[in-house]
Short mmCIF file of C-alpha atoms and ligand atoms in Angstrom, two decimals:
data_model
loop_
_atom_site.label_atom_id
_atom_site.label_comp_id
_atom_site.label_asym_id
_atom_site.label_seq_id
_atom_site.Cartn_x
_atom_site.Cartn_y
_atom_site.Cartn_z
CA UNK A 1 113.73 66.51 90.93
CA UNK A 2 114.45 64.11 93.48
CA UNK A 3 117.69 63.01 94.82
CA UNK A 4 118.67 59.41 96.14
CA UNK A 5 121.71 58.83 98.32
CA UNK A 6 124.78 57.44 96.70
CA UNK A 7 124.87 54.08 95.85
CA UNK A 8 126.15 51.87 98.64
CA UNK A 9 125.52 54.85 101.62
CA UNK A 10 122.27 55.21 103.34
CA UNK A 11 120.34 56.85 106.13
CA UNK A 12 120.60 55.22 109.49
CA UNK A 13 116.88 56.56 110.38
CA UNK A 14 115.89 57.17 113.78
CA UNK A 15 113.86 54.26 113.96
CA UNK A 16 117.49 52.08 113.61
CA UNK A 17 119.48 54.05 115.60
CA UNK A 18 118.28 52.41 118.54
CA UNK A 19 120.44 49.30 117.77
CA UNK A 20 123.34 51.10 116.65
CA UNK A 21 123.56 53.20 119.70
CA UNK A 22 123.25 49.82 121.85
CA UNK A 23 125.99 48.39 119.57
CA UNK A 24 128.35 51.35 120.32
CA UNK A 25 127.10 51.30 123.86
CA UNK A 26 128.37 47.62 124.53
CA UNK A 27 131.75 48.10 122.08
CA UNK A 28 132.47 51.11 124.03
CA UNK A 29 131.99 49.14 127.40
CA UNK A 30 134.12 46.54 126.60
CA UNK A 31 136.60 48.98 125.34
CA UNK A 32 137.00 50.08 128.96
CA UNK A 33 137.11 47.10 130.82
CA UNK A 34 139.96 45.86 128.61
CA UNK A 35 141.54 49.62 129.07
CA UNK A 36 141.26 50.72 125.43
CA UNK A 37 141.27 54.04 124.90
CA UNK A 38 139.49 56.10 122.10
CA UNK A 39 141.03 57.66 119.42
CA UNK A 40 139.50 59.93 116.77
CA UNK A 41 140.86 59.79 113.19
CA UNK A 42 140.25 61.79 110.16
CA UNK A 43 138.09 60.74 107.62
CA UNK A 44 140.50 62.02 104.60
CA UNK A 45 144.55 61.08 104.55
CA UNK A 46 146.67 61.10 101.98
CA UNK A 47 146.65 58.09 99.35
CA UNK A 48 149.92 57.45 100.01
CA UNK A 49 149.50 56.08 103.22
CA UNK A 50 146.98 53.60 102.27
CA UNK A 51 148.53 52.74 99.14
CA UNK A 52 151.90 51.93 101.08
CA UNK A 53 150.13 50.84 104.18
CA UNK A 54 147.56 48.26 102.88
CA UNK A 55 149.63 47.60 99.63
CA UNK A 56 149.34 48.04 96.07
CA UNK A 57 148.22 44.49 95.22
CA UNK A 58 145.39 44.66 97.58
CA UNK A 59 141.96 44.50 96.23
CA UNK A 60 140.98 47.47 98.68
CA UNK A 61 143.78 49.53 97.42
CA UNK A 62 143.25 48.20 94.19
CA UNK A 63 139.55 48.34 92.84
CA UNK A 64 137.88 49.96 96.48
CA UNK A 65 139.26 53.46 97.22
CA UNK A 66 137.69 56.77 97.07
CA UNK A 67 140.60 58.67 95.86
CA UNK A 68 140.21 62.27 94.35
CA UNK A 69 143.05 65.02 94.35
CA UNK A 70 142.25 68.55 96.36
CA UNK A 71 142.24 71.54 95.12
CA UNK A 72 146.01 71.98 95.15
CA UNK A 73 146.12 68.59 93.14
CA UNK A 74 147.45 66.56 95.89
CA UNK A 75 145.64 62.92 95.88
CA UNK A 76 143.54 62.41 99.37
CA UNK A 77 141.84 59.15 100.09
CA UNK A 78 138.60 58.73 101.83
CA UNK A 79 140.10 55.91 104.74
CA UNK A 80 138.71 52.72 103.85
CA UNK A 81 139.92 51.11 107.24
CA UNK A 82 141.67 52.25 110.40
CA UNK A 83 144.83 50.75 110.82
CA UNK A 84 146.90 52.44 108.55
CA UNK A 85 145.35 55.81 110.17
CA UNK A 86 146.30 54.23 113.57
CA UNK A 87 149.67 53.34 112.67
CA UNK A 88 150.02 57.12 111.09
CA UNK A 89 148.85 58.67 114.42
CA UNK A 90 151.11 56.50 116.31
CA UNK A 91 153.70 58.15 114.35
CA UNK A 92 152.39 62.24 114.41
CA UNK A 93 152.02 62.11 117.85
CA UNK A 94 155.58 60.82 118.64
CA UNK A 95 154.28 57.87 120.74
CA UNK A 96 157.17 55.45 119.50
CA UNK A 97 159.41 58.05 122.29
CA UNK A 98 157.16 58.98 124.54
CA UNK A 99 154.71 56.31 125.58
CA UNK A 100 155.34 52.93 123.07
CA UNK A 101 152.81 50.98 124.31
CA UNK A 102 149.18 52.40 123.56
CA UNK A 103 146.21 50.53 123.46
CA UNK A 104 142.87 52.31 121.21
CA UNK A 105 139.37 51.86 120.24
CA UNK A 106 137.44 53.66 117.52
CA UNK A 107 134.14 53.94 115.60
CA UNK A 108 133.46 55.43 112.72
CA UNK A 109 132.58 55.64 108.70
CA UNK A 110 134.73 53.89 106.20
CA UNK A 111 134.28 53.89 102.59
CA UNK A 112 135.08 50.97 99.89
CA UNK A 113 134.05 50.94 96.16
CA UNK A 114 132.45 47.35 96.44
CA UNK A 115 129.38 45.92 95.07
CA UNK A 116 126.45 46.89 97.69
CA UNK A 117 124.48 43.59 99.24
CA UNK A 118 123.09 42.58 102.37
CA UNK A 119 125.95 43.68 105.21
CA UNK A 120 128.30 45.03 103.06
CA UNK A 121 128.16 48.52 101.81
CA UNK A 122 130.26 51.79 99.92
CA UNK A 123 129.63 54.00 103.40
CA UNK A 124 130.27 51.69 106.14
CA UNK A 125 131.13 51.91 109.78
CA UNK A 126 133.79 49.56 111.71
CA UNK A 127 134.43 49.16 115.63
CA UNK A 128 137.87 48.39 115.55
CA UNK A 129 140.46 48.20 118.47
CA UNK A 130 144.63 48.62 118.02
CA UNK A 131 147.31 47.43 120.10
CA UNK A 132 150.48 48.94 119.44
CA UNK A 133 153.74 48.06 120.75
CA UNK A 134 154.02 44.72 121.82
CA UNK A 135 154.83 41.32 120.60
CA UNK A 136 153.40 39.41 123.51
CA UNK A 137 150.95 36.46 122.47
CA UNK A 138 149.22 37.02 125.97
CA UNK A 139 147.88 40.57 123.79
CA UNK A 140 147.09 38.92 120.66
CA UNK A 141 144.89 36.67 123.57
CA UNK A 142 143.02 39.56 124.54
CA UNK A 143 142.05 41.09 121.61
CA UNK A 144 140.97 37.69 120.38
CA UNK A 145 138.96 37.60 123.73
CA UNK A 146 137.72 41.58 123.50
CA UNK A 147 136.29 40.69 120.55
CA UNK A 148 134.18 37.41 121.79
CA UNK A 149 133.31 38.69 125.09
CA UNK A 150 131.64 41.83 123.17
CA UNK A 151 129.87 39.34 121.33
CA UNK A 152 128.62 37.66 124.28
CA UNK A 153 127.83 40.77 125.96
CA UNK A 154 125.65 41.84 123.20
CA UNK A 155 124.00 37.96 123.36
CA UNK A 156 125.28 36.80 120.04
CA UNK A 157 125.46 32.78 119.80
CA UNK A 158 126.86 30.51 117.04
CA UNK A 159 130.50 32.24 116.80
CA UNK A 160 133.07 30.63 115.11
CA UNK A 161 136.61 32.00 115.30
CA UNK A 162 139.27 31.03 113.03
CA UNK A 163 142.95 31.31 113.22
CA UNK A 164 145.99 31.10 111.63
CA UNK A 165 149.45 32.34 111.31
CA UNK A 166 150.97 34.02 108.09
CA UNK A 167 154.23 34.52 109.70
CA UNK A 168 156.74 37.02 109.63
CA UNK A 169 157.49 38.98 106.10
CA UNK A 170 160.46 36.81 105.62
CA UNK A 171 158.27 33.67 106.37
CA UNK A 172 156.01 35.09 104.10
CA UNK A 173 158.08 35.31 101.05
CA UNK A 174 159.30 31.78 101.22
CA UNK A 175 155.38 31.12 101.46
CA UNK A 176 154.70 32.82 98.56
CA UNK A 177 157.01 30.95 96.21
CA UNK A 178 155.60 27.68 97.98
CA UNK A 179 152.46 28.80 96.66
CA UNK A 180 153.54 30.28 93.29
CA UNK A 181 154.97 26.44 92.61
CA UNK A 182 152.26 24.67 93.63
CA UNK A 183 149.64 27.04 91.24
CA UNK A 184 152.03 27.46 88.40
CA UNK A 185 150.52 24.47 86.28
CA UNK A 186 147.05 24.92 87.72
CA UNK A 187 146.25 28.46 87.19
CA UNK A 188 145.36 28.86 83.52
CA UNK A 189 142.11 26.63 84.98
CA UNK A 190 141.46 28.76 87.26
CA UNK A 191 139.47 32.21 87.66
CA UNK A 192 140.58 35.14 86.31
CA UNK A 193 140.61 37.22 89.39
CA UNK A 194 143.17 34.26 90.44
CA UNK A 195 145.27 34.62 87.44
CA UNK A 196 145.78 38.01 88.55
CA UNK A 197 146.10 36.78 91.87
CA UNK A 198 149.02 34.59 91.01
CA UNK A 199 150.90 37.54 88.88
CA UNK A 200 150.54 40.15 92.11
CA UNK A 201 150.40 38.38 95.09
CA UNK A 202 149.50 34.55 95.45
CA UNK A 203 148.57 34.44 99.02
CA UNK A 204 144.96 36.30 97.79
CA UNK A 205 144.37 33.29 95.79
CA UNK A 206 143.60 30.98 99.03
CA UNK A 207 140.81 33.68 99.75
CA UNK A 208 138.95 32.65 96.47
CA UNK A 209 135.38 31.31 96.99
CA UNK A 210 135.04 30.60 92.95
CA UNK A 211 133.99 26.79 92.84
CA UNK A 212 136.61 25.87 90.03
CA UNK A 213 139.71 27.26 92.07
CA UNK A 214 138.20 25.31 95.28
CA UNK A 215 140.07 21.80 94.40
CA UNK A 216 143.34 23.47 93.97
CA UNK A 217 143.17 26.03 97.25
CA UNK A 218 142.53 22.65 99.22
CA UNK A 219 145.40 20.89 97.85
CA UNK A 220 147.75 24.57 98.33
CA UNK A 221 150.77 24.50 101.20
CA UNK A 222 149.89 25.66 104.44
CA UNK A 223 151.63 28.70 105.73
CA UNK A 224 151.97 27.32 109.27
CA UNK A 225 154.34 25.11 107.27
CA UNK A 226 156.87 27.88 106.01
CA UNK A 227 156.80 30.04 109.94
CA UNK A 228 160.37 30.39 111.12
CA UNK A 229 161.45 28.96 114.01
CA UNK A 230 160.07 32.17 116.40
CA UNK A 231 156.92 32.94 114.56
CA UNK A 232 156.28 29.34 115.34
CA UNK A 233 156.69 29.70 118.99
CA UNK A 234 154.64 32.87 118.66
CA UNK A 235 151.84 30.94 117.21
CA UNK A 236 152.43 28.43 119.77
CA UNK A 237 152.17 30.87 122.62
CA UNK A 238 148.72 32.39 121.28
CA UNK A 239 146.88 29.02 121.41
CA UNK A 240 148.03 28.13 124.69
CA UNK A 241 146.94 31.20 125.98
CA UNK A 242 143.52 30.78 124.69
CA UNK A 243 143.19 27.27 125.71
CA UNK A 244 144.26 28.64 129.18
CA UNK A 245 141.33 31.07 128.93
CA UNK A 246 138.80 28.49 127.37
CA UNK A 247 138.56 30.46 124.10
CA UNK A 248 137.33 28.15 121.47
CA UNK A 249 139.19 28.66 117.69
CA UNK A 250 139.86 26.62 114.81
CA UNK A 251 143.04 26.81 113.18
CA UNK A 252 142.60 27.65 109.48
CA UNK A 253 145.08 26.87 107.19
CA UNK A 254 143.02 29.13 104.41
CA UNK A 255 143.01 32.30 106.30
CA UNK A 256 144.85 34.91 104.69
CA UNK A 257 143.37 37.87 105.37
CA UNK A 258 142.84 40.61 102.42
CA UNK A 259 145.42 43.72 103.32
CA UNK A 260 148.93 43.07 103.06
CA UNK A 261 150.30 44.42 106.67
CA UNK A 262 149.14 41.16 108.17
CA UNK A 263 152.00 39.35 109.82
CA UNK A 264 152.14 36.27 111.94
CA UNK A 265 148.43 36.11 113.54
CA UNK A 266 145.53 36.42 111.85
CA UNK A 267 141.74 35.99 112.71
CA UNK A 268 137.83 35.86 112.30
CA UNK A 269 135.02 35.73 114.09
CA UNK A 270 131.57 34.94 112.18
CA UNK A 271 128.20 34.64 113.13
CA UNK A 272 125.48 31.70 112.32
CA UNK A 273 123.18 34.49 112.31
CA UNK A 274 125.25 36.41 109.32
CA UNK A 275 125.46 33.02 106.91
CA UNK A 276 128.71 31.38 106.01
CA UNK A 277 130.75 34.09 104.38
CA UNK A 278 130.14 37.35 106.35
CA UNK A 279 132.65 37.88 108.87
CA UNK A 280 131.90 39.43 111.73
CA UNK A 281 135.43 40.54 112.76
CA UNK A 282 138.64 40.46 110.97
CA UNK A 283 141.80 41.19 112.56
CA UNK A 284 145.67 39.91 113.28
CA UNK A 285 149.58 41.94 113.59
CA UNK A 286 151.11 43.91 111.68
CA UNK A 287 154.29 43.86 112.87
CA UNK A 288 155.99 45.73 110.17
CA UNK A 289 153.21 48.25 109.44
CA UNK A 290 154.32 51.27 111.30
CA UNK A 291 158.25 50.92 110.12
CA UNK A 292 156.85 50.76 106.63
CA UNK A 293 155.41 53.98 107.38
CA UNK A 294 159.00 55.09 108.36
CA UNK A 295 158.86 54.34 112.21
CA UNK A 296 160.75 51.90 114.17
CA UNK A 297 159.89 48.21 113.95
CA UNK A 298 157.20 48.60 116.53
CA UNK A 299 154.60 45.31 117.13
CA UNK A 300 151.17 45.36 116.92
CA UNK A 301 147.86 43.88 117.11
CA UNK A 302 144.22 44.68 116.40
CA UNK A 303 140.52 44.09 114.46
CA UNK A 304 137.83 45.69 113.08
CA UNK A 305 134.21 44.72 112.97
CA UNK A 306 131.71 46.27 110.33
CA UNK A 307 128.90 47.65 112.38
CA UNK A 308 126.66 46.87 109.94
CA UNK A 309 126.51 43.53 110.48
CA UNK A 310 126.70 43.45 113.70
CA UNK A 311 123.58 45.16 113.80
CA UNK A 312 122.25 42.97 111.53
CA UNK A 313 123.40 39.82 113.69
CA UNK A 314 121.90 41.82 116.55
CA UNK A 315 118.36 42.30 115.02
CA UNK A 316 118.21 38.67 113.92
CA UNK A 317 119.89 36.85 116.91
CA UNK A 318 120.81 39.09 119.83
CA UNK A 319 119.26 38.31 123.08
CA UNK A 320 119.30 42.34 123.98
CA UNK A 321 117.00 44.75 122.02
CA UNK A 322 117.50 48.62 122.69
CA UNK A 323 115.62 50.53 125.44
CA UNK A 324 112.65 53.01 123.89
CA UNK A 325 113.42 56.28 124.88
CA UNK A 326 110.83 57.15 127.19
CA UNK A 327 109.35 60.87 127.15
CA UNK A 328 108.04 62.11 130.58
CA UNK A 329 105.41 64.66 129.86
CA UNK A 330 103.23 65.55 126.56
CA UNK A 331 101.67 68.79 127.07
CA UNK A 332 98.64 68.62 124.76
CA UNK A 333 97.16 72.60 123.87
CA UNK A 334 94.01 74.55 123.09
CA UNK A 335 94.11 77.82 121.71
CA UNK A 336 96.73 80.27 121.14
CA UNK A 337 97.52 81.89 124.77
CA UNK A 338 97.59 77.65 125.87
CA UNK A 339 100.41 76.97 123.29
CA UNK A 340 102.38 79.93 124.04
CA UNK A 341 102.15 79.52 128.03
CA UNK A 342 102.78 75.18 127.08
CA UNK A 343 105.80 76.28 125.48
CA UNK A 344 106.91 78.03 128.38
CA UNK A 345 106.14 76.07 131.13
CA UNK A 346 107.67 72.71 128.65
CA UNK A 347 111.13 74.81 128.77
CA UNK A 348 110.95 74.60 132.36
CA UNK A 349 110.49 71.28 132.95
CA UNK A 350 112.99 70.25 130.61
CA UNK A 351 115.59 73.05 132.28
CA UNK A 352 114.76 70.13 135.54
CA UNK A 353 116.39 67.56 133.06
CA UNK A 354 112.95 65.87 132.29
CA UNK A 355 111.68 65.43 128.45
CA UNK A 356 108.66 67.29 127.32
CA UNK A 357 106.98 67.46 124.09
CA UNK A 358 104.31 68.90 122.86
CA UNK A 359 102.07 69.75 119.17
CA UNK A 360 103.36 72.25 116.69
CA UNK A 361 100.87 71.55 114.16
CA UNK A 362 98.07 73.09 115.68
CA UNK A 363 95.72 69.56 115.62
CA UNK A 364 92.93 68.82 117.25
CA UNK A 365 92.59 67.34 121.08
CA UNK A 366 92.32 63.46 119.79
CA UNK A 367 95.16 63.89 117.57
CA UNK A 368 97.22 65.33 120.22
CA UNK A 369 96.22 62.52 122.67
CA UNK A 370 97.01 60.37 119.78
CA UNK A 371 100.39 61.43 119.73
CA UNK A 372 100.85 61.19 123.36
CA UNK A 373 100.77 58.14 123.10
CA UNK A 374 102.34 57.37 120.18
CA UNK A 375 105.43 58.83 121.14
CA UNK A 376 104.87 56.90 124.63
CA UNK A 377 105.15 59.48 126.88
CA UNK A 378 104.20 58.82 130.74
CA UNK A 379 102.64 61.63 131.96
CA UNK A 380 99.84 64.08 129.65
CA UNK A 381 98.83 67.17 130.68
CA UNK A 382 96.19 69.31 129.09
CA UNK A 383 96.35 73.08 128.98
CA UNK A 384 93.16 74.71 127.53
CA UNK A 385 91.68 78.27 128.67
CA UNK A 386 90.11 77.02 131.69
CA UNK A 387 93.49 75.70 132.97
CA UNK A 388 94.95 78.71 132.61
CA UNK A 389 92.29 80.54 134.09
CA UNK A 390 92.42 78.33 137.19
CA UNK A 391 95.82 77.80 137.18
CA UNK A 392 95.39 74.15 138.17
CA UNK A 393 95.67 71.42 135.45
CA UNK A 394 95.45 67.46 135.02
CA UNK A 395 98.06 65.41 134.82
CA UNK A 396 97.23 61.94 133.68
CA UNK A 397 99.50 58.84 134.19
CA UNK A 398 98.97 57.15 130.47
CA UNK A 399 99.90 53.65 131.58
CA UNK A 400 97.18 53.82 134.69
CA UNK A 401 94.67 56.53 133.28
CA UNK A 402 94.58 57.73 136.99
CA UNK A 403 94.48 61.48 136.87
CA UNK A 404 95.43 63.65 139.87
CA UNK A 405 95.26 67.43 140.10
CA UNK A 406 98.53 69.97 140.27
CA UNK A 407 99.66 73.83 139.89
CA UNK A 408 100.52 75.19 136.67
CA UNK A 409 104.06 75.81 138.58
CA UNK A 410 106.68 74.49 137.15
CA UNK A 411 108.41 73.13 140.20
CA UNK A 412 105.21 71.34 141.01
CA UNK A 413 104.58 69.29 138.09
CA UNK A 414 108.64 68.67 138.24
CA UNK A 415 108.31 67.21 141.86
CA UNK A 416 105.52 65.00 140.45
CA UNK A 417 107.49 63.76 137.50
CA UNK A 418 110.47 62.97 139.83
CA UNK A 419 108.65 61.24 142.38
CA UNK A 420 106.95 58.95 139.44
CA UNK A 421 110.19 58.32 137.84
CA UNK A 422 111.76 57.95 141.12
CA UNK A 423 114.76 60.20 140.74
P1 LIG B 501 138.77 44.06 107.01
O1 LIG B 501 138.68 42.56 107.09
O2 LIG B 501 139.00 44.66 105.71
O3 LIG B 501 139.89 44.47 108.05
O4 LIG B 501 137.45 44.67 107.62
C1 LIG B 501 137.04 44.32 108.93
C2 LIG B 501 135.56 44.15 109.00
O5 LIG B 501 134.90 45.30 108.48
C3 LIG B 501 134.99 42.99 108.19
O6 LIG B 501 135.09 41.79 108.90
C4 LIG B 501 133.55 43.42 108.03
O7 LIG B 501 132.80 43.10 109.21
C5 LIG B 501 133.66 44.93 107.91
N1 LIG B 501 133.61 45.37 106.51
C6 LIG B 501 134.60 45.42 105.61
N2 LIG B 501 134.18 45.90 104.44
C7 LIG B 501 132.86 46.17 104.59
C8 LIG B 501 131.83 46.70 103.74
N3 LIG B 501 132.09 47.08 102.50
N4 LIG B 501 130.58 46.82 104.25
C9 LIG B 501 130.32 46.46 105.51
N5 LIG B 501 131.23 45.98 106.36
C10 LIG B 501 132.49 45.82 105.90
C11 LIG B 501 140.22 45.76 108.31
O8 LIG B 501 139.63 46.72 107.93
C12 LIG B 501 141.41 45.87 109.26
N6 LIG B 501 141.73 47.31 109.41
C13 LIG B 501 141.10 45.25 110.59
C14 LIG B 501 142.25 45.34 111.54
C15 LIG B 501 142.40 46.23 112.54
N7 LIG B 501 143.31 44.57 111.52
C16 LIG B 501 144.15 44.96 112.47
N8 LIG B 501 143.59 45.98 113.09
#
């Protein structure tokens, strides 16, 4: 019998990890010149806070979860997203008192029940970043540019970024009726997803990419149309801040967003290199997220990205490629008192922080050499009998071929290694 992963969740091999690692790597250094700090949620909460967080209505709540009860028959909810963990943390650790303001990063596995395809996935991983506490347009400003100068950092070309405003939830409500009047005669044309749309929550209808429901989105109110008189201004304030910092957006009337915290701003950044419909980053407020979750009305801000397709993006388009990982020394090995003494003198080299490896399969000279270079390593050195007799060995430089004598001694072949490396 053979068993295949689950359906949507794969192995990152060690091959890939490479990219991943420099994904992380660049996300992470970002993080810190914008002074986000990690956080660390856990991968299970209770559906409640989902359900109430993201909404009901919402296709992720919906159709996507991974929800199972526990033992003791209370229902726990593999997180498909971070903000409603965020916003939950916020809360357990009595922030909203002691320190309102908190700016986060994270990384990590998320898990949706969607159809598996190219960049999306069941098991996938965001980047994300949260903002909590503030109402200031100069923050929405730089998480819009966090998220861009990551993507320049990492080389990425051909970004688009789209905004809009969805207003606050009062705005939002005389939105919704806008939009429930202008559909009303059109829907039983259009799709049924839409239909159901219209019943639970009409603003999901502008997200519809079905060709038949196209005519009507186009010809749907706008929301910037139905924003109060301050979530105006706030709007307003965002795109003169990113005019001031010569960040290039596109306001789009169609952007909705697919999680019902959303308030006021909302955004996306895609990539030429992902096609037309991946985003690469989806983010915006939700300004009435963590008093939902019984917390003061506290203001806040943030995105995720699905590293996925970033990696993707990366692999296609990205004018960085990860670093090998170079290995210093290969100790190739003859006989059974050479592998024993190889092992030894290998653990003492690496004790000097250098990496050594070396054969466990017991193959032949060539294959060993093979190896060496296989795995790439920099230095060789071969230990037969008459090494150990003399106590003196070879070590080869495998770029150069140039060979040059040294002492079994640990400390010996270390200072050599150093010295080539030049640490
Ligand atoms: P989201 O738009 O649902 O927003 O997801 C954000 C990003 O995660 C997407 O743009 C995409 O890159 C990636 N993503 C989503 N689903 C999948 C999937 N099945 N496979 C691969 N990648 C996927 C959120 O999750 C919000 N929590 C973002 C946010 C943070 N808003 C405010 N703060």
């Amino acid at each position: 019998m053979t068993y295949d992963p689950v359906r949507g969740m794969r192995d990152i091999l060690p091959d890939e990890v490479g990219w991943w690692r420099l994904a992380e790597e660049k996300f992470r250094e970002v993080a810190r010149l914008y002074n986000y700090r990690e956080i660390r949620f856990p991968i299970l909460e209770a559906t409640e806070l989902f359900t109430r967080g993201i909404g009901e209505s919402t296709d992720v709540v919906g159709k996507q979860m991974y929800t199972f009860p526990d033992r003791k028959g209370r229902s726990l909810t593999l997180r498909p997203e971070g903000t409603a963990s965020a916003a939950r943390a916020y809360l357990t650790a009595g922030l909203q008192v002691k320190e309102p303001f908190q700016k986060w990063f994270y990384i990590g596995p998320m898990f949706r029940y969607e159809k598996p395809q190219k960049g999306r996935s069941r098991q996938f991983h965001q980047y994300g970043i949260e903002a909590i506490g503030s109402l200031d347009p100069g923050l929405d400003a730089e998480v819009i540019s966090l998220a861009r100068s990551l993507m320049e950092r990492l080389g990425l070309g051909g970004l688009r970024l789209r905004l809009n405003s969805i207003g606050c939830a009062k705005d939002r409500e005389a939105y919704r009726e806008a939009l429930k009047e202008h559909f009303s005669d059109r829907i039983s044309s259009m799709c049924t997803d839409c239909r159901r749309r219209y019943r639970d929550n009409p603003i999901r209808i502008l997200d519809c990419k079905e060709e038949i429901c196209r005519p009507h989105i186009e010809s749907a109110p706008k929301s910037v149309d139905h924003l109060c008189a301050e979530c105006r201004e706030h709007l307003e304030g965002v795109r003169e801040r990113l005019d001031f910092l010569g960040l290039g957006y596109e306001l789009d009337y169609r952007l909705v967003r697919g999680l019902d915290y959303y308030t006021r701003t909302v955004f996306e950044l895609s990539s030429d290199a992902l096609g037309a419909q991946d985003s690469l980053i989806g983010g915006g407020r939700y300004d009435g997220l963590i008093e939902s979750l019984g917390g003061p009305p506290t203001p806040a801000i943030g995105f995720a990205g699905g590293m996925e397709r970033l990696v993707l993006a990366l692999q296609e388009d990205g004018k960085i490629r990860p670093e090998g990982e170079p290995l210093d020394l290969f100790i190739a090995t003859l006989g059974d008192e050479a592998s024993r003494a190889g092992l030894k003198l290998a653990e003492e080299i690496r004790s000097a922080g250098l990496s050594v490896d070396l054969d466990h399969r017991g193959r032949s000279f060539r294959k060993q050499l093979n190896l060496a270079n296989r795995l790439g390593a920099s230095s060789l050195l071969v230990l037969g009998d008459e090494e150990l007799e003399s106590k003196e060995g070879k070590l080869k430089d495998l770029s150069s071929g140039k060979e040059e004598g040294v002492e079994l001694i640990s400390s010996g072949i270390i200072d050599r290694l150093r010295r080539k490396k030049g640490v």
